[in-house]
Amino acid sequence: MNLPGANLVATTDMTRTRDYLQYAISARAMMCVHGDAGLGKSFAVMASLRTLAPDNAHYISFYERPTPSYLRRKLFEAVGHDTPMPRTPFDADRLLKTALSERFRVLVCETAHWLSLEGFEYWRHLWSDRDTDLAVVFVGADKCRQMLSASPSLASSIYIWQEYRPMTQAQILDVIPAFHPVWADADPDDIDFVYRTAARGVFRSWARLTHHVIALLEEQGHKRADREVLRQALTRFMGA
């Protein structure tokens, strides 16, 4: 969320994502990272691939139920094909597979919960071709796993499943002080108060709330986020 001063913290889920991606890359496999919004799935995948596949990762996202022709176009753009996409699906797929066979790539399908079964099958079609050299990562809400699991052939093609869950109260008390200097010297009881009041174990919520805390500290000239500052930040955060 473009939060100044924020640190990358290695949560349990993020560390596991990095390990699983390494396994999937080594096996040229497909994996699925799923869970509720705001838990850090996409961030963890992107941060890990900056190290694991800095020049080979391509990200494809969409915000509506995509048709196979739309997926072809997005993939054509993602792999940087320098020729216009042919009009016929056969010719388009032939060129796309050629590009995907030239060197190893990691294709990351974000917002994968928008895909239909036909859409998932199209990704598997590209991945399972004898000439393409791919690892595929599906990232999305839990519906993503539900849809993949509804098809035995698709489910059996997933090498690794990873579910993201909200951080526990104990994890928050361990992770959040390292996340941003605002929380570094905060009273643990105050962090627990924020956890119980609104933020819970959703990392995106803590990032949003931290923005409000920083703004209040600057407005009021305070150096430390005490309970009163946190109450005001929570009011802005919740719109109460």
CSV table of C-alpha atoms in Angstrom, one decimal:
chain,number,residue,atom,x,y,z
A,1,MET,CA,0.0,0.0,0.0
A,2,ASN,CA,3.0,2.3,-0.6
A,3,LEU,CA,3.5,2.7,3.1
A,4,PRO,CA,6.7,4.7,3.9
A,5,GLY,CA,9.0,3.0,6.4
A,6,ALA,CA,7.3,-0.4,6.2
A,7,ASN,CA,9.6,-3.5,6.4
A,8,LEU,CA,9.2,-6.8,4.7
A,9,VAL,CA,8.5,-9.3,7.5
A,10,ALA,CA,8.8,-13.0,6.9
A,11,THR,CA,5.6,-14.4,8.3
A,12,THR,CA,5.1,-18.1,8.5
A,13,ASP,CA,2.9,-18.1,5.4
A,14,MET,CA,5.3,-16.0,3.4
A,15,THR,CA,8.3,-18.2,4.2
A,16,ARG,CA,6.2,-21.2,3.2
A,17,THR,CA,5.3,-19.5,-0.1
A,18,ARG,CA,8.9,-19.0,-0.9
A,19,ASP,CA,9.7,-22.6,-0.2
A,20,TYR,CA,6.7,-23.9,-2.2
A,21,LEU,CA,7.5,-21.7,-5.2
A,22,GLN,CA,11.0,-23.1,-5.2
A,23,TYR,CA,9.7,-26.6,-5.3
A,24,ALA,CA,7.2,-25.8,-8.0
A,25,ILE,CA,9.9,-24.1,-10.1
A,26,SER,CA,12.2,-27.0,-9.8
A,27,ALA,CA,9.4,-29.4,-10.7
A,28,ARG,CA,8.0,-27.2,-13.6
A,29,ALA,CA,4.7,-27.7,-11.8
A,30,MET,CA,1.4,-25.9,-11.0
A,31,MET,CA,0.5,-24.7,-7.6
A,32,CYS,CA,-2.4,-22.9,-6.0
A,33,VAL,CA,-2.2,-20.2,-3.3
A,34,HIS,CA,-5.6,-19.4,-1.9
A,35,GLY,CA,-7.3,-17.6,0.9
A,36,ASP,CA,-9.3,-14.5,1.9
A,37,ALA,CA,-8.5,-11.0,0.6
A,38,GLY,CA,-5.8,-8.9,2.3
A,39,LEU,CA,-3.8,-11.8,3.8
A,40,GLY,CA,-0.7,-11.1,1.6
A,41,LYS,CA,-0.9,-13.9,-1.0
A,42,SER,CA,-0.1,-11.8,-4.0
A,43,PHE,CA,2.6,-9.8,-2.2
A,44,ALA,CA,4.3,-13.0,-1.0
A,45,VAL,CA,4.3,-14.5,-4.4
A,46,MET,CA,5.7,-11.4,-6.1
A,47,ALA,CA,8.3,-10.8,-3.4
A,48,SER,CA,9.5,-14.4,-3.6
A,49,LEU,CA,9.7,-14.5,-7.4
A,50,ARG,CA,11.8,-11.3,-7.4
A,51,THR,CA,14.5,-13.6,-6.0
A,52,LEU,CA,13.6,-17.0,-7.4
A,53,ALA,CA,12.7,-16.0,-11.0
A,54,PRO,CA,13.6,-12.3,-11.4
A,55,ASP,CA,13.6,-12.4,-15.2
A,56,ASN,CA,11.1,-15.2,-15.9
A,57,ALA,CA,8.0,-14.3,-14.0
A,58,HIS,CA,4.9,-13.0,-15.8
A,59,TYR,CA,1.7,-11.8,-14.0
A,60,ILE,CA,-1.7,-12.0,-15.5
A,61,SER,CA,-4.8,-10.6,-13.8
A,62,PHE,CA,-8.4,-9.7,-14.7
A,63,TYR,CA,-11.5,-8.4,-13.0
A,64,GLU,CA,-14.3,-10.3,-14.8
A,65,ARG,CA,-14.9,-13.8,-15.8
A,66,PRO,CA,-12.5,-14.1,-18.8
A,67,THR,CA,-13.2,-16.0,-22.0
A,68,PRO,CA,-10.5,-18.2,-23.5
A,69,SER,CA,-9.9,-15.6,-26.2
A,70,TYR,CA,-9.4,-12.9,-23.6
A,71,LEU,CA,-6.9,-15.2,-21.7
A,72,ARG,CA,-5.0,-15.8,-24.9
A,73,ARG,CA,-4.7,-12.0,-25.5
A,74,LYS,CA,-3.5,-11.4,-21.9
A,75,LEU,CA,-1.0,-14.2,-22.1
A,76,PHE,CA,0.2,-13.0,-25.5
A,77,GLU,CA,0.8,-9.5,-23.9
A,78,ALA,CA,2.4,-11.0,-20.8
A,79,VAL,CA,5.1,-13.0,-22.7
A,80,GLY,CA,5.9,-10.1,-24.9
A,81,HIS,CA,5.2,-11.7,-28.2
A,82,ASP,CA,6.4,-9.3,-30.9
A,83,THR,CA,3.8,-10.3,-33.6
A,84,PRO,CA,0.1,-9.5,-33.7
A,85,MET,CA,-2.1,-12.3,-32.3
A,86,PRO,CA,-3.6,-14.4,-35.0
A,87,ARG,CA,-7.4,-14.4,-35.3
A,88,THR,CA,-7.9,-18.1,-35.1
A,89,PRO,CA,-7.5,-19.9,-31.8
A,90,PHE,CA,-5.3,-22.6,-33.3
A,91,ASP,CA,-2.8,-20.2,-34.8
A,92,ALA,CA,-2.8,-18.1,-31.7
A,93,ASP,CA,-2.1,-21.1,-29.5
A,94,ARG,CA,0.6,-22.3,-31.8
A,95,LEU,CA,2.5,-19.0,-31.6
A,96,LEU,CA,1.9,-18.8,-27.8
A,97,LYS,CA,3.2,-22.3,-27.2
A,98,THR,CA,6.3,-21.5,-29.4
A,99,ALA,CA,7.0,-18.5,-27.2
A,100,LEU,CA,6.5,-20.6,-24.0
A,101,SER,CA,8.9,-23.2,-25.3
A,102,GLU,CA,11.8,-20.8,-26.0
A,103,ARG,CA,12.8,-20.4,-22.3
A,104,PHE,CA,11.5,-21.3,-18.9
A,105,ARG,CA,8.8,-19.0,-17.5
A,106,VAL,CA,6.7,-18.7,-14.4
A,107,LEU,CA,3.2,-17.7,-15.2
A,108,VAL,CA,1.3,-16.2,-12.2
A,109,CYS,CA,-2.5,-16.1,-12.6
A,110,GLU,CA,-3.7,-13.5,-10.1
A,111,THR,CA,-7.4,-13.2,-9.2
A,112,ALA,CA,-7.7,-16.8,-10.3
A,113,HIS,CA,-11.1,-17.1,-8.6
A,114,TRP,CA,-12.6,-15.3,-11.6
A,115,LEU,CA,-11.7,-18.2,-13.9
A,116,SER,CA,-14.3,-20.7,-15.0
A,117,LEU,CA,-13.4,-24.4,-15.3
A,118,GLU,CA,-12.9,-23.8,-19.0
A,119,GLY,CA,-10.4,-21.1,-18.1
A,120,PHE,CA,-8.4,-23.4,-15.7
A,121,GLU,CA,-8.4,-26.0,-18.4
A,122,TYR,CA,-6.9,-23.6,-20.8
A,123,TRP,CA,-4.0,-22.9,-18.4
A,124,ARG,CA,-3.5,-26.6,-18.0
A,125,HIS,CA,-3.5,-27.1,-21.7
A,126,LEU,CA,-0.6,-24.7,-22.1
A,127,TRP,CA,1.3,-26.1,-19.1
A,128,SER,CA,0.9,-29.8,-20.1
A,129,ASP,CA,2.0,-29.3,-23.7
A,130,ARG,CA,5.1,-31.4,-24.3
A,131,ASP,CA,7.1,-28.5,-25.7
A,132,THR,CA,6.3,-25.6,-23.2
A,133,ASP,CA,8.6,-25.0,-20.3
A,134,LEU,CA,6.4,-23.6,-17.5
A,135,ALA,CA,5.5,-23.4,-13.9
A,136,VAL,CA,2.1,-22.0,-13.2
A,137,VAL,CA,0.9,-20.3,-10.0
A,138,PHE,CA,-2.8,-19.7,-9.3
A,139,VAL,CA,-3.4,-17.0,-6.7
A,140,GLY,CA,-7.0,-16.2,-5.6
A,141,ALA,CA,-9.8,-16.5,-3.1
A,142,ASP,CA,-10.9,-19.9,-1.7
A,143,LYS,CA,-13.3,-20.2,-4.6
A,144,CYS,CA,-10.2,-20.9,-6.7
A,145,ARG,CA,-9.4,-24.1,-4.8
A,146,GLN,CA,-13.1,-25.1,-4.8
A,147,MET,CA,-13.3,-24.9,-8.5
A,148,LEU,CA,-10.1,-26.7,-9.1
A,149,SER,CA,-11.1,-29.4,-6.7
A,150,ALA,CA,-14.4,-29.9,-8.6
A,151,SER,CA,-12.5,-31.4,-11.5
A,152,PRO,CA,-10.5,-34.4,-10.5
A,153,SER,CA,-8.2,-34.0,-13.6
A,154,LEU,CA,-7.5,-30.4,-12.7
A,155,ALA,CA,-7.0,-31.1,-9.0
A,156,SER,CA,-4.6,-33.9,-9.7
A,157,SER,CA,-2.4,-31.5,-11.8
A,158,ILE,CA,-1.8,-29.2,-8.8
A,159,TYR,CA,1.6,-30.0,-7.3
A,160,ILE,CA,1.2,-27.8,-4.2
A,161,TRP,CA,-1.7,-26.2,-2.4
A,162,GLN,CA,-1.2,-23.4,0.1
A,163,GLU,CA,-4.0,-21.8,2.1
A,164,TYR,CA,-3.5,-18.4,3.7
A,165,ARG,CA,-5.2,-17.8,7.0
A,166,PRO,CA,-5.4,-14.7,9.2
A,167,MET,CA,-2.5,-14.3,11.6
A,168,THR,CA,-3.2,-15.4,15.1
A,169,GLN,CA,-3.1,-13.0,18.1
A,170,ALA,CA,0.3,-14.4,19.1
A,171,GLN,CA,1.7,-14.0,15.5
A,172,ILE,CA,0.5,-10.3,15.4
A,173,LEU,CA,2.3,-9.5,18.6
A,174,ASP,CA,5.4,-11.0,17.1
A,175,VAL,CA,5.2,-9.6,13.6
A,176,ILE,CA,3.6,-6.2,13.8
A,177,PRO,CA,6.4,-4.5,15.9
A,178,ALA,CA,8.8,-5.4,13.1
A,179,PHE,CA,6.5,-4.3,10.3
A,180,HIS,CA,6.7,-0.6,10.9
A,181,PRO,CA,8.6,1.8,13.3
A,182,VAL,CA,5.2,3.1,14.5
A,183,TRP,CA,4.6,-0.2,16.2
A,184,ALA,CA,8.2,-0.9,17.3
A,185,ASP,CA,7.8,0.7,20.7
A,186,ALA,CA,4.0,0.4,21.0
A,187,ASP,CA,2.7,-1.2,24.2
A,188,PRO,CA,1.8,-4.9,23.5
A,189,ASP,CA,-1.5,-4.2,25.2
A,190,ASP,CA,-2.2,-1.5,22.6
A,191,ILE,CA,-1.4,-3.8,19.7
A,192,ASP,CA,-3.7,-6.4,21.3
A,193,PHE,CA,-6.4,-3.7,21.6
A,194,VAL,CA,-6.1,-2.9,17.9
A,195,TYR,CA,-6.2,-6.6,17.0
A,196,ARG,CA,-9.4,-7.2,19.0
A,197,THR,CA,-11.1,-4.0,18.0
A,198,ALA,CA,-10.8,-4.2,14.2
A,199,ALA,CA,-7.6,-5.2,12.4
A,200,ARG,CA,-7.5,-8.9,13.5
A,201,GLY,CA,-5.0,-11.0,11.6
A,202,VAL,CA,-5.4,-9.3,8.2
A,203,PHE,CA,-2.1,-7.7,7.0
A,204,ARG,CA,-3.8,-5.3,4.7
A,205,SER,CA,-5.9,-3.9,7.5
A,206,TRP,CA,-2.7,-3.3,9.6
A,207,ALA,CA,-1.2,-1.4,6.6
A,208,ARG,CA,-4.3,0.7,6.2
A,209,LEU,CA,-4.4,1.5,9.9
A,210,THR,CA,-0.7,2.3,10.0
A,211,HIS,CA,-1.3,5.0,7.4
A,212,HIS,CA,-3.9,6.6,9.7
A,213,VAL,CA,-1.7,6.4,12.7
A,214,ILE,CA,1.2,8.1,10.9
A,215,ALA,CA,-1.1,10.9,9.7
A,216,LEU,CA,-2.4,11.5,13.2
A,217,LEU,CA,1.1,11.5,14.7
A,218,GLU,CA,2.1,14.2,12.1
A,219,GLU,CA,-1.0,16.2,12.6
A,220,GLN,CA,-0.7,16.3,16.4
A,221,GLY,CA,3.0,16.4,16.7
A,222,HIS,CA,3.2,13.2,18.7
A,223,LYS,CA,6.1,10.8,18.5
A,224,ARG,CA,4.4,7.7,19.9
A,225,ALA,CA,1.2,6.0,19.1
A,226,ASP,CA,-0.6,5.8,22.5
A,227,ARG,CA,-4.0,4.4,23.1
A,228,GLU,CA,-5.8,7.8,22.3
A,229,VAL,CA,-4.0,8.1,19.0
A,230,LEU,CA,-5.0,4.5,18.2
A,231,ARG,CA,-8.6,5.1,19.1
A,232,GLN,CA,-8.7,8.1,16.7
A,233,ALA,CA,-7.0,6.0,14.0
A,234,LEU,CA,-9.5,3.2,14.5
A,235,THR,CA,-12.4,5.7,14.1
A,236,ARG,CA,-11.0,6.8,10.7
A,237,PHE,CA,-10.3,3.2,9.8
A,238,MET,CA,-13.8,1.9,10.6
A,239,GLY,CA,-15.7,5.0,9.7
A,240,ALA,CA,-17.4,5.1,13.0
